[in-house]
Protein backbone atom coordinates (compact mmCIF):
# COMPACT_ATOMS: atom_id res chain seq x y z
CA UNK A 1 0.00 0.00 0.00
CA UNK A 2 1.50 3.38 -0.96
CA UNK A 3 0.94 6.65 0.92
CA UNK A 4 -1.69 9.03 -0.41
CA UNK A 5 -0.63 12.31 -1.98
CA UNK A 6 -2.71 15.39 -1.24
CA UNK A 7 -2.10 18.33 -3.57
CA UNK A 8 -1.88 21.75 -1.92
CA UNK A 9 -2.54 25.07 -3.59
CA UNK A 10 -2.52 28.26 -1.48
CA UNK A 11 -5.66 30.40 -1.47
CA UNK A 12 -3.81 33.19 -3.25
CA UNK A 13 -3.39 30.95 -6.27
CA UNK A 14 0.40 31.36 -6.20
CA UNK A 15 2.23 28.13 -6.82
CA UNK A 16 5.95 28.34 -6.03
CA UNK A 17 6.63 25.20 -8.08
CA UNK A 18 5.50 26.93 -11.25
CA UNK A 19 6.89 30.40 -10.46
CA UNK A 20 8.56 32.20 -13.34
CA UNK A 21 11.43 33.54 -11.27
CA UNK A 22 10.48 37.18 -11.85
CA UNK A 23 11.75 38.09 -8.37
CA UNK A 24 15.46 38.76 -8.04
CA UNK A 25 17.68 39.51 -5.05
CA UNK A 26 18.73 43.18 -5.18
CA UNK A 27 21.00 43.20 -2.14
CA UNK A 28 22.36 40.20 -0.33
CA UNK A 29 21.79 40.28 3.45
CA UNK A 30 24.91 41.06 5.46
CA UNK A 31 25.78 41.06 9.13
CA UNK A 32 26.21 44.35 10.96
CA UNK A 33 29.90 44.96 11.70
CA UNK A 34 31.30 47.64 13.96
CA UNK A 35 34.54 48.24 15.80
CA UNK A 36 34.45 49.37 19.43
CA UNK A 37 37.77 50.17 21.11
CA UNK A 38 39.64 48.26 18.36
CA UNK A 39 37.44 45.17 18.85
CA UNK A 40 35.45 44.05 15.78
CA UNK A 41 31.87 43.08 16.59
CA UNK A 42 29.68 41.29 14.05
CA UNK A 43 26.01 40.47 14.58
CA UNK A 44 23.11 39.27 12.42
CA UNK A 45 20.93 42.08 13.81
CA UNK A 46 21.37 45.84 13.34
CA UNK A 47 20.71 46.29 17.06
CA UNK A 48 23.74 45.46 19.20
CA UNK A 49 23.30 45.58 22.97
CA UNK A 50 26.13 43.38 24.22
CA UNK A 51 29.17 45.43 23.14
CA UNK A 52 29.24 47.84 26.10
CA UNK A 53 27.26 47.40 29.34
CA UNK A 54 24.19 49.65 29.34
CA UNK A 55 24.67 50.83 25.73
CA UNK A 56 22.65 49.77 22.68
CA UNK A 57 23.90 50.52 19.17
CA UNK A 58 21.50 50.59 16.21
CA UNK A 59 23.38 50.38 12.91
CA UNK A 60 21.43 52.29 10.24
CA UNK A 61 23.86 52.61 7.34
CA UNK A 62 27.41 51.85 6.31
CA UNK A 63 29.88 54.58 7.16
CA UNK A 64 32.86 55.25 4.92
CA UNK A 65 34.73 57.09 7.70
CA UNK A 66 35.25 56.46 11.39
CA UNK A 67 32.44 57.60 13.68
CA UNK A 68 33.06 58.92 17.18
CA UNK A 69 30.58 58.50 20.02
CA UNK A 70 30.81 60.28 23.34
CA UNK A 71 28.98 58.24 25.97
CA UNK A 72 28.48 59.58 29.48
CA UNK A 73 26.43 58.39 32.42
CA UNK A 74 23.30 60.31 33.32
CA UNK A 75 24.36 61.10 36.88
CA UNK A 76 21.99 64.03 37.46
CA UNK A 77 18.97 61.74 37.77
CA UNK A 78 20.88 59.40 40.09
CA UNK A 79 22.04 62.25 42.31
CA UNK A 80 18.50 63.63 42.53
CA UNK A 81 17.08 60.21 43.41
CA UNK A 82 19.65 59.74 46.19
CA UNK A 83 19.09 63.27 47.48
CA UNK A 84 15.31 62.74 47.51
CA UNK A 85 15.76 59.45 49.37
CA UNK A 86 18.01 61.07 52.00
CA UNK A 87 15.48 63.89 52.46
CA UNK A 88 12.64 61.39 52.91
CA UNK A 89 14.72 59.30 55.34
CA UNK A 90 15.61 62.37 57.41
CA UNK A 91 11.95 63.39 57.50
CA UNK A 92 10.98 59.91 58.69
CA UNK A 93 13.68 60.01 61.36
CA UNK A 94 12.39 63.40 62.59
CA UNK A 95 8.83 62.05 62.75
CA UNK A 96 9.96 58.99 64.73
CA UNK A 97 11.90 61.19 67.16
CA UNK A 98 8.85 63.44 67.63
CA UNK A 99 6.59 60.46 68.36
CA UNK A 100 9.04 59.10 70.95
CA UNK A 101 9.22 62.49 72.68
CA UNK A 102 5.41 62.71 72.88
CA UNK A 103 4.82 59.21 74.25
CA UNK A 104 7.98 59.05 76.34
CA UNK A 105 8.46 55.45 75.26
CA UNK A 106 12.10 55.61 74.19
CA UNK A 107 14.05 53.04 76.18
CA UNK A 108 17.66 52.66 76.97
PDB file of C-alpha atoms in Angstrom:
ATOM      1  CA  UNK A   1       0.000   0.000   0.000  1.00  0.00           C
ATOM      2  CA  UNK A   2       1.500   3.380  -0.961  1.00  0.00           C
ATOM      3  CA  UNK A   3       0.945   6.647   0.921  1.00  0.00           C
ATOM      4  CA  UNK A   4      -1.688   9.026  -0.409  1.00  0.00           C
ATOM      5  CA  UNK A   5      -0.627  12.308  -1.980  1.00  0.00           C
ATOM      6  CA  UNK A   6      -2.707  15.385  -1.236  1.00  0.00           C
ATOM      7  CA  UNK A   7      -2.099  18.326  -3.571  1.00  0.00           C
ATOM      8  CA  UNK A   8      -1.877  21.750  -1.922  1.00  0.00           C
ATOM      9  CA  UNK A   9      -2.539  25.072  -3.587  1.00  0.00           C
ATOM     10  CA  UNK A  10      -2.522  28.259  -1.484  1.00  0.00           C
ATOM     11  CA  UNK A  11      -5.658  30.403  -1.469  1.00  0.00           C
ATOM     12  CA  UNK A  12      -3.805  33.186  -3.250  1.00  0.00           C
ATOM     13  CA  UNK A  13      -3.393  30.949  -6.265  1.00  0.00           C
ATOM     14  CA  UNK A  14       0.395  31.362  -6.200  1.00  0.00           C
ATOM     15  CA  UNK A  15       2.235  28.133  -6.815  1.00  0.00           C
ATOM     16  CA  UNK A  16       5.954  28.335  -6.032  1.00  0.00           C
ATOM     17  CA  UNK A  17       6.633  25.205  -8.082  1.00  0.00           C
ATOM     18  CA  UNK A  18       5.503  26.935 -11.251  1.00  0.00           C
ATOM     19  CA  UNK A  19       6.891  30.401 -10.456  1.00  0.00           C
ATOM     20  CA  UNK A  20       8.558  32.203 -13.342  1.00  0.00           C
ATOM     21  CA  UNK A  21      11.428  33.539 -11.266  1.00  0.00           C
ATOM     22  CA  UNK A  22      10.483  37.177 -11.847  1.00  0.00           C
ATOM     23  CA  UNK A  23      11.747  38.088  -8.369  1.00  0.00           C
ATOM     24  CA  UNK A  24      15.459  38.757  -8.040  1.00  0.00           C
ATOM     25  CA  UNK A  25      17.676  39.508  -5.052  1.00  0.00           C
ATOM     26  CA  UNK A  26      18.728  43.179  -5.181  1.00  0.00           C
ATOM     27  CA  UNK A  27      20.999  43.202  -2.136  1.00  0.00           C
ATOM     28  CA  UNK A  28      22.361  40.201  -0.331  1.00  0.00           C
ATOM     29  CA  UNK A  29      21.790  40.284   3.447  1.00  0.00           C
ATOM     30  CA  UNK A  30      24.909  41.055   5.462  1.00  0.00           C
ATOM     31  CA  UNK A  31      25.778  41.058   9.130  1.00  0.00           C
ATOM     32  CA  UNK A  32      26.214  44.354  10.957  1.00  0.00           C
ATOM     33  CA  UNK A  33      29.898  44.957  11.696  1.00  0.00           C
ATOM     34  CA  UNK A  34      31.299  47.640  13.965  1.00  0.00           C
ATOM     35  CA  UNK A  35      34.543  48.240  15.796  1.00  0.00           C
ATOM     36  CA  UNK A  36      34.447  49.374  19.425  1.00  0.00           C
ATOM     37  CA  UNK A  37      37.771  50.173  21.106  1.00  0.00           C
ATOM     38  CA  UNK A  38      39.639  48.265  18.363  1.00  0.00           C
ATOM     39  CA  UNK A  39      37.444  45.169  18.845  1.00  0.00           C
ATOM     40  CA  UNK A  40      35.454  44.051  15.784  1.00  0.00           C
ATOM     41  CA  UNK A  41      31.869  43.078  16.593  1.00  0.00           C
ATOM     42  CA  UNK A  42      29.677  41.286  14.047  1.00  0.00           C
ATOM     43  CA  UNK A  43      26.005  40.468  14.577  1.00  0.00           C
ATOM     44  CA  UNK A  44      23.109  39.269  12.423  1.00  0.00           C
ATOM     45  CA  UNK A  45      20.928  42.078  13.805  1.00  0.00           C
ATOM     46  CA  UNK A  46      21.372  45.837  13.340  1.00  0.00           C
ATOM     47  CA  UNK A  47      20.714  46.290  17.059  1.00  0.00           C
ATOM     48  CA  UNK A  48      23.736  45.458  19.198  1.00  0.00           C
ATOM     49  CA  UNK A  49      23.303  45.579  22.966  1.00  0.00           C
ATOM     50  CA  UNK A  50      26.131  43.379  24.221  1.00  0.00           C
ATOM     51  CA  UNK A  51      29.168  45.429  23.141  1.00  0.00           C
ATOM     52  CA  UNK A  52      29.238  47.844  26.102  1.00  0.00           C
ATOM     53  CA  UNK A  53      27.256  47.400  29.337  1.00  0.00           C
ATOM     54  CA  UNK A  54      24.193  49.646  29.337  1.00  0.00           C
ATOM     55  CA  UNK A  55      24.672  50.832  25.728  1.00  0.00           C
ATOM     56  CA  UNK A  56      22.647  49.769  22.679  1.00  0.00           C
ATOM     57  CA  UNK A  57      23.897  50.520  19.166  1.00  0.00           C
ATOM     58  CA  UNK A  58      21.504  50.591  16.209  1.00  0.00           C
ATOM     59  CA  UNK A  59      23.380  50.378  12.911  1.00  0.00           C
ATOM     60  CA  UNK A  60      21.435  52.292  10.240  1.00  0.00           C
ATOM     61  CA  UNK A  61      23.864  52.609   7.338  1.00  0.00           C
ATOM     62  CA  UNK A  62      27.409  51.845   6.314  1.00  0.00           C
ATOM     63  CA  UNK A  63      29.880  54.576   7.156  1.00  0.00           C
ATOM     64  CA  UNK A  64      32.860  55.253   4.922  1.00  0.00           C
ATOM     65  CA  UNK A  65      34.728  57.095   7.697  1.00  0.00           C
ATOM     66  CA  UNK A  66      35.252  56.456  11.394  1.00  0.00           C
ATOM     67  CA  UNK A  67      32.439  57.597  13.677  1.00  0.00           C
ATOM     68  CA  UNK A  68      33.064  58.918  17.185  1.00  0.00           C
ATOM     69  CA  UNK A  69      30.577  58.504  20.018  1.00  0.00           C
ATOM     70  CA  UNK A  70      30.813  60.279  23.342  1.00  0.00           C
ATOM     71  CA  UNK A  71      28.981  58.244  25.969  1.00  0.00           C
ATOM     72  CA  UNK A  72      28.478  59.581  29.482  1.00  0.00           C
ATOM     73  CA  UNK A  73      26.432  58.394  32.418  1.00  0.00           C
ATOM     74  CA  UNK A  74      23.297  60.313  33.321  1.00  0.00           C
ATOM     75  CA  UNK A  75      24.360  61.097  36.877  1.00  0.00           C
ATOM     76  CA  UNK A  76      21.986  64.032  37.461  1.00  0.00           C
ATOM     77  CA  UNK A  77      18.969  61.744  37.771  1.00  0.00           C
ATOM     78  CA  UNK A  78      20.878  59.403  40.090  1.00  0.00           C
ATOM     79  CA  UNK A  79      22.042  62.255  42.315  1.00  0.00           C
ATOM     80  CA  UNK A  80      18.501  63.632  42.533  1.00  0.00           C
ATOM     81  CA  UNK A  81      17.082  60.205  43.408  1.00  0.00           C
ATOM     82  CA  UNK A  82      19.650  59.739  46.186  1.00  0.00           C
ATOM     83  CA  UNK A  83      19.091  63.272  47.482  1.00  0.00           C
ATOM     84  CA  UNK A  84      15.308  62.744  47.507  1.00  0.00           C
ATOM     85  CA  UNK A  85      15.755  59.447  49.369  1.00  0.00           C
ATOM     86  CA  UNK A  86      18.008  61.074  51.996  1.00  0.00           C
ATOM     87  CA  UNK A  87      15.481  63.893  52.462  1.00  0.00           C
ATOM     88  CA  UNK A  88      12.640  61.388  52.912  1.00  0.00           C
ATOM     89  CA  UNK A  89      14.724  59.304  55.344  1.00  0.00           C
ATOM     90  CA  UNK A  90      15.613  62.365  57.412  1.00  0.00           C
ATOM     91  CA  UNK A  91      11.950  63.394  57.497  1.00  0.00           C
ATOM     92  CA  UNK A  92      10.976  59.912  58.689  1.00  0.00           C
ATOM     93  CA  UNK A  93      13.678  60.015  61.364  1.00  0.00           C
ATOM     94  CA  UNK A  94      12.387  63.400  62.587  1.00  0.00           C
ATOM     95  CA  UNK A  95       8.830  62.047  62.747  1.00  0.00           C
ATOM     96  CA  UNK A  96       9.955  58.990  64.728  1.00  0.00           C
ATOM     97  CA  UNK A  97      11.905  61.194  67.160  1.00  0.00           C
ATOM     98  CA  UNK A  98       8.846  63.441  67.631  1.00  0.00           C
ATOM     99  CA  UNK A  99       6.591  60.463  68.364  1.00  0.00           C
ATOM    100  CA  UNK A 100       9.036  59.096  70.945  1.00  0.00           C
ATOM    101  CA  UNK A 101       9.220  62.487  72.677  1.00  0.00           C
ATOM    102  CA  UNK A 102       5.411  62.711  72.880  1.00  0.00           C
ATOM    103  CA  UNK A 103       4.823  59.214  74.248  1.00  0.00           C
ATOM    104  CA  UNK A 104       7.984  59.047  76.342  1.00  0.00           C
ATOM    105  CA  UNK A 105       8.459  55.445  75.262  1.00  0.00           C
ATOM    106  CA  UNK A 106      12.097  55.609  74.188  1.00  0.00           C
ATOM    107  CA  UNK A 107      14.048  53.044  76.181  1.00  0.00           C
ATOM    108  CA  UNK A 108      17.663  52.659  76.975  1.00  0.00           C
TER     109      UNK A 108
END
